[in-house]
Amino acid sequence: MRLTFLGTGTSHGVPALGCGCPVCRSKDRKNKRTRSSLLVEEQGRTILIDTATDFRTQALREKVSSIDAVLYTHAHADHLHGIDDLRPLSYKKHIPLYGSPETLREIHTRFDYIFNSSGQIGGGVPLLRLSPIQSLVFFVLDIPVTAIPLKHGNLDILGYRIANMAYLTDCSFIPGSSRGLLEGLDVLIINALRARPHSTHFSIGEALHEIARIRPKRAYLTHFSHEVDHRALKKELPYGVAPSYDGLKLES
Ligand SMILES: [Zn+2]
Ligand SMILES: [Zn+2]
Ligand SMILES: [Zn+2]
């Protein structure tokens, strides 16, 4: 399996518009963060997790030329609004979109023109097929995927496990019933917004606490705000835990 971190930033991205803080002004390219998304290449298939606002820029940077399926964690703008840029990748075949029934309903409502296009196609719409997840374990083409129910404040969202990799973003609470789905991981990717607590996201301390409970072989933090400096954080983290950054690639 090959993993590419397409984006590792929180909803504003880093730098944040209008901000002059040291991280937003930093020249370290690992402090430049587009909105969070992960590309998973497994058994010759390419699975995208979320279509971040920056999807087109990310796909150009990583030379992504085909997507077999998209898994959605939830419908917040930063994880979804790059959806229209699936257009050129969907002309040869419809791309299936997987997510909870609630998330897919929200996508259908917000991007009605994609699913209810009638008459003139003009510039075109992406050719997408909504595939609501009906059970925690499901198949994307021939690849088994496990949905991991999580809480994002009051919102029910999903993380995903593919083989021994799990991607949990925008999480503030892991229900007890989901913990059994996270055993025996080689790689855990988990959100860690900043040092200070936040009502709908794990802080860095909370993410480290969860990593200690889940005990993956390796863990990577993601979905950072502009309060996080990459180099400073890297020095603080325990063995086996690293901050991710845009463009980071892992083989597992
Ligand atoms: Zn987010
Ligand atoms: Zn800033
Ligand atoms: Zn969110």
GROMACS .gro file of C-alpha atoms and ligand atoms in nm:
model
  255
    1MET     CA    1   0.000   0.000   0.000
    2ARG     CA    2   0.118   0.348  -0.082
    3LEU     CA    3  -0.019   0.651   0.101
    4THR     CA    4   0.015   1.013  -0.010
    5PHE     CA    5  -0.086   1.298   0.218
    6LEU     CA    6  -0.251   1.533  -0.031
    7GLY     CA    7  -0.328   1.790   0.239
    8THR     CA    8  -0.269   1.816   0.613
    9GLY     CA    9  -0.424   2.151   0.711
   10THR     CA   10  -0.738   2.250   0.895
   11SER     CA   11  -1.031   2.421   0.722
   12HIS     CA   12  -0.859   2.760   0.666
   13GLY     CA   13  -0.544   2.604   0.525
   14VAL     CA   14  -0.204   2.733   0.636
   15PRO     CA   15  -0.114   3.013   0.581
   16ALA     CA   16  -0.457   3.141   0.683
   17LEU     CA   17  -0.580   3.435   0.479
   18GLY     CA   18  -0.503   3.765   0.648
   19CYS     CA   19  -0.283   3.613   0.920
   20GLY     CA   20   0.072   3.731   0.985
   21CYS     CA   21   0.167   3.484   1.261
   22PRO     CA   22   0.512   3.317   1.252
   23VAL     CA   23   0.379   2.986   1.111
   24CYS     CA   24   0.176   3.162   0.839
   25ARG     CA   25   0.489   3.362   0.745
   26SER     CA   26   0.721   3.059   0.778
   27LYS     CA   27   0.941   2.965   0.481
   28ASP     CA   28   0.941   2.597   0.584
   29ARG     CA   29   0.743   2.416   0.313
   30LYS     CA   30   0.622   2.170   0.579
   31ASN     CA   31   0.429   2.462   0.732
   32LYS     CA   32   0.235   2.512   0.405
   33ARG     CA   33  -0.078   2.306   0.444
   34THR     CA   34  -0.365   2.255   0.201
   35ARG     CA   35  -0.695   2.114   0.325
   36SER     CA   36  -0.681   1.755   0.455
   37SER     CA   37  -0.709   1.456   0.223
   38LEU     CA   38  -0.534   1.121   0.173
   39LEU     CA   39  -0.464   0.917  -0.141
   40VAL     CA   40  -0.447   0.539  -0.095
   41GLU     CA   41  -0.301   0.314  -0.364
   42GLU     CA   42  -0.375  -0.050  -0.293
   43GLN     CA   43  -0.383  -0.357  -0.521
   44GLY     CA   44  -0.353  -0.138  -0.830
   45ARG     CA   45  -0.650   0.079  -0.728
   46THR     CA   46  -0.646   0.447  -0.633
   47ILE     CA   47  -0.882   0.549  -0.355
   48LEU     CA   48  -0.920   0.913  -0.254
   49ILE     CA   49  -1.037   1.002   0.097
   50ASP     CA   50  -1.230   1.333   0.072
   51THR     CA   51  -1.223   1.587  -0.210
   52ALA     CA   52  -1.065   1.877  -0.024
   53THR     CA   53  -1.115   2.237  -0.133
   54ASP     CA   54  -0.760   2.218  -0.276
   55PHE     CA   55  -0.809   1.887  -0.461
   56ARG     CA   56  -0.712   2.017  -0.805
   57THR     CA   57  -0.387   2.172  -0.681
   58GLN     CA   58  -0.307   1.857  -0.485
   59ALA     CA   59  -0.378   1.625  -0.777
   60LEU     CA   60  -0.159   1.833  -1.011
   61ARG     CA   61   0.124   1.835  -0.755
   62GLU     CA   62   0.110   1.456  -0.712
   63LYS     CA   63   0.035   1.383  -1.079
   64VAL     CA   64  -0.288   1.197  -0.998
   65SER     CA   65  -0.428   1.076  -1.328
   66SER     CA   66  -0.709   0.845  -1.219
   67ILE     CA   67  -0.934   0.789  -0.918
   68ASP     CA   68  -1.126   0.462  -0.878
   69ALA     CA   69  -1.341   0.571  -0.580
   70VAL     CA   70  -1.383   0.844  -0.319
   71LEU     CA   71  -1.453   0.778   0.049
   72TYR     CA   72  -1.608   1.072   0.237
   73THR     CA   73  -1.548   1.123   0.608
   74HIS     CA   74  -1.815   1.396   0.636
   75ALA     CA   75  -1.957   1.684   0.434
   76HIS     CA   76  -1.777   1.985   0.584
   77ALA     CA   77  -1.664   2.224   0.312
   78ASP     CA   78  -1.290   2.162   0.359
   79HIS     CA   79  -1.339   1.787   0.294
   80LEU     CA   80  -1.586   1.814   0.009
   81HIS     CA   81  -1.575   2.129  -0.200
   82GLY     CA   82  -1.311   2.010  -0.446
   83ILE     CA   83  -1.571   1.764  -0.581
   84ASP     CA   84  -1.626   1.944  -0.914
   85ASP     CA   85  -1.261   1.888  -1.005
   86LEU     CA   86  -1.331   1.515  -1.034
   87ARG     CA   87  -1.478   1.610  -1.372
   88PRO     CA   88  -1.180   1.536  -1.601
   89LEU     CA   89  -1.107   1.213  -1.411
   90SER     CA   90  -1.463   1.084  -1.445
   91TYR     CA   91  -1.518   1.109  -1.820
   92LYS     CA   92  -1.415   0.752  -1.897
   93LYS     CA   93  -1.617   0.597  -1.615
   94HIS     CA   94  -1.841   0.709  -1.330
   95ILE     CA   95  -1.655   0.746  -1.000
   96PRO     CA   96  -1.837   0.590  -0.702
   97LEU     CA   97  -1.862   0.803  -0.388
   98TYR     CA   98  -1.888   0.620  -0.054
   99GLY     CA   99  -1.999   0.772   0.274
  100SER     CA  100  -2.269   0.749   0.539
  101PRO     CA  101  -2.624   0.793   0.403
  102GLU     CA  102  -2.639   1.133   0.585
  103THR     CA  103  -2.314   1.255   0.430
  104LEU     CA  104  -2.420   1.149   0.079
  105ARG     CA  105  -2.761   1.314   0.124
  106GLU     CA  106  -2.586   1.635   0.219
  107ILE     CA  107  -2.355   1.607  -0.086
  108HIS     CA  108  -2.659   1.553  -0.308
  109THR     CA  109  -2.832   1.860  -0.162
  110ARG     CA  110  -2.531   2.089  -0.182
  111PHE     CA  111  -2.419   1.976  -0.530
  112ASP     CA  112  -2.763   1.920  -0.678
  113TYR     CA  113  -2.641   2.028  -1.026
  114ILE     CA  114  -2.410   1.723  -1.040
  115PHE     CA  115  -2.681   1.469  -0.971
  116ASN     CA  116  -2.983   1.638  -1.129
  117SER     CA  117  -2.828   1.780  -1.442
  118SER     CA  118  -3.093   1.793  -1.709
  119GLY     CA  119  -3.072   1.915  -2.063
  120GLN     CA  120  -2.761   2.101  -2.169
  121ILE     CA  121  -2.437   1.959  -2.034
  122GLY     CA  122  -2.225   2.254  -2.150
  123GLY     CA  123  -1.896   2.255  -1.959
  124GLY     CA  124  -2.002   1.927  -1.810
  125VAL     CA  125  -2.051   1.785  -1.466
  126PRO     CA  126  -1.846   1.515  -1.295
  127LEU     CA  127  -1.991   1.171  -1.354
  128LEU     CA  128  -2.037   1.038  -1.002
  129ARG     CA  129  -2.240   0.761  -0.841
  130LEU     CA  130  -2.355   0.782  -0.478
  131SER     CA  131  -2.293   0.457  -0.287
  132PRO     CA  132  -2.425   0.491   0.070
  133ILE     CA  133  -2.244   0.263   0.314
  134GLN     CA  134  -2.487   0.004   0.452
  135SER     CA  135  -2.252  -0.192   0.679
  136LEU     CA  136  -1.926  -0.118   0.857
  137VAL     CA  137  -1.732  -0.353   0.630
  138PHE     CA  138  -1.785  -0.300   0.259
  139PHE     CA  139  -1.598  -0.348  -0.066
  140VAL     CA  140  -1.461  -0.075  -0.287
  141LEU     CA  141  -1.418  -0.267  -0.611
  142ASP     CA  142  -1.243  -0.572  -0.465
  143ILE     CA  143  -1.079  -0.401  -0.167
  144PRO     CA  144  -1.233  -0.448   0.179
  145VAL     CA  145  -1.279  -0.123   0.371
  146THR     CA  146  -1.398  -0.077   0.728
  147ALA     CA  147  -1.589   0.238   0.826
  148ILE     CA  148  -1.502   0.360   1.176
  149PRO     CA  149  -1.786   0.558   1.344
  150LEU     CA  150  -1.646   0.869   1.518
  151LYS     CA  151  -1.773   1.189   1.679
  152HIS     CA  152  -1.677   1.536   1.548
  153GLY     CA  153  -1.834   1.745   1.825
  154ASN     CA  154  -2.200   1.640   1.800
  155LEU     CA  155  -2.168   1.526   1.440
  156ASP     CA  156  -2.145   1.156   1.349
  157ILE     CA  157  -1.863   1.109   1.100
  158LEU     CA  158  -1.658   0.817   0.965
  159GLY     CA  159  -1.293   0.724   0.967
  160TYR     CA  160  -1.173   0.446   0.737
  161ARG     CA  161  -0.953   0.142   0.773
  162ILE     CA  162  -0.795  -0.026   0.470
  163ALA     CA  163  -0.583  -0.332   0.554
  164ASN     CA  164  -0.372  -0.223   0.854
  165MET     CA  165  -0.397   0.153   0.793
  166ALA     CA  166  -0.661   0.374   0.953
  167TYR     CA  167  -0.735   0.739   0.872
  168LEU     CA  168  -0.927   0.927   1.141
  169THR     CA  169  -0.971   1.296   1.077
  170ASP     CA  170  -1.190   1.566   1.235
  171CYS     CA  171  -1.249   1.345   1.534
  172SER     CA  172  -1.306   1.465   1.891
  173PHE     CA  173  -1.421   1.134   2.040
  174ILE     CA  174  -1.378   0.764   1.956
  175PRO     CA  175  -1.680   0.561   2.074
  176GLY     CA  176  -1.598   0.245   2.270
  177SER     CA  177  -1.773   0.035   2.004
  178SER     CA  178  -1.524   0.160   1.741
  179ARG     CA  179  -1.211   0.067   1.935
  180GLY     CA  180  -1.228  -0.300   1.834
  181LEU     CA  181  -1.206  -0.190   1.470
  182LEU     CA  182  -0.869  -0.027   1.538
  183GLU     CA  183  -0.673  -0.324   1.670
  184GLY     CA  184  -0.348  -0.439   1.510
  185LEU     CA  185  -0.278  -0.127   1.305
  186ASP     CA  186   0.056  -0.071   1.132
  187VAL     CA  187  -0.026   0.293   1.054
  188LEU     CA  188  -0.272   0.523   1.231
  189ILE     CA  189  -0.332   0.872   1.092
  190ILE     CA  190  -0.521   1.090   1.339
  191ASN     CA  191  -0.616   1.457   1.359
  192ALA     CA  192  -0.443   1.690   1.608
  193LEU     CA  193  -0.554   2.048   1.554
  194ARG     CA  194  -0.323   2.236   1.793
  195ALA     CA  195  -0.195   2.230   2.151
  196ARG     CA  196  -0.499   2.409   2.296
  197PRO     CA  197  -0.825   2.212   2.334
  198HIS     CA  198  -1.103   2.254   2.078
  199SER     CA  199  -1.469   2.150   2.100
  200THR     CA  200  -1.480   1.947   1.776
  201HIS     CA  201  -1.120   1.831   1.717
  202PHE     CA  202  -0.859   1.639   1.915
  203SER     CA  203  -0.578   1.856   2.046
  204ILE     CA  204  -0.223   1.724   2.012
  205GLY     CA  205  -0.232   1.593   2.370
  206GLU     CA  206  -0.565   1.416   2.314
  207ALA     CA  207  -0.440   1.260   1.989
  208LEU     CA  208  -0.128   1.129   2.169
  209HIS     CA  209  -0.350   0.985   2.441
  210GLU     CA  210  -0.555   0.800   2.177
  211ILE     CA  211  -0.239   0.674   2.004
  212ALA     CA  212  -0.118   0.535   2.337
  213ARG     CA  213  -0.451   0.351   2.378
  214ILE     CA  214  -0.476   0.221   2.019
  215ARG     CA  215  -0.106   0.125   2.002
  216PRO     CA  216  -0.039   0.126   1.626
  217LYS     CA  217   0.315   0.049   1.508
  218ARG     CA  218   0.344   0.405   1.371
  219ALA     CA  219   0.124   0.712   1.395
  220TYR     CA  220   0.103   1.036   1.198
  221LEU     CA  221  -0.077   1.352   1.307
  222THR     CA  222  -0.274   1.562   1.058
  223HIS     CA  223  -0.534   1.843   1.013
  224PHE     CA  224  -0.312   2.107   1.178
  225SER     CA  225  -0.395   2.472   1.238
  226HIS     CA  226  -0.151   2.761   1.199
  227GLU     CA  227  -0.066   2.731   1.568
  228VAL     CA  228   0.147   2.424   1.487
  229ASP     CA  229   0.506   2.466   1.369
  230HIS     CA  230   0.624   2.144   1.201
  231ARG     CA  231   0.981   2.140   1.332
  232ALA     CA  232   0.890   2.238   1.687
  233LEU     CA  233   0.620   1.969   1.703
  234LYS     CA  234   0.845   1.701   1.555
  235LYS     CA  235   1.093   1.748   1.840
  236GLU     CA  236   0.823   1.706   2.105
  237LEU     CA  237   0.660   1.386   1.979
  238PRO     CA  238   0.728   1.043   2.130
  239TYR     CA  239   0.900   0.761   1.938
  240GLY     CA  240   0.682   0.621   1.658
  241VAL     CA  241   0.472   0.938   1.618
  242ALA     CA  242   0.542   1.203   1.353
  243PRO     CA  243   0.369   1.512   1.216
  244SER     CA  244   0.251   1.463   0.857
  245TYR     CA  245   0.297   1.729   0.591
  246ASP     CA  246   0.165   1.789   0.240
  247GLY     CA  247   0.330   1.549  -0.006
  248LEU     CA  248   0.448   1.296   0.256
  249LYS     CA  249   0.442   0.945   0.111
  250LEU     CA  250   0.443   0.618   0.304
  251GLU     CA  251   0.475   0.260   0.190
  252SER     CA  252   0.322   0.002   0.419
  253ZN      ZN  253  -1.179   1.938   0.852
  254ZN      ZN  254  -0.134   3.234   1.118
  255ZN      ZN  255  -1.505   1.880   0.987
   0.00000   0.00000   0.00000
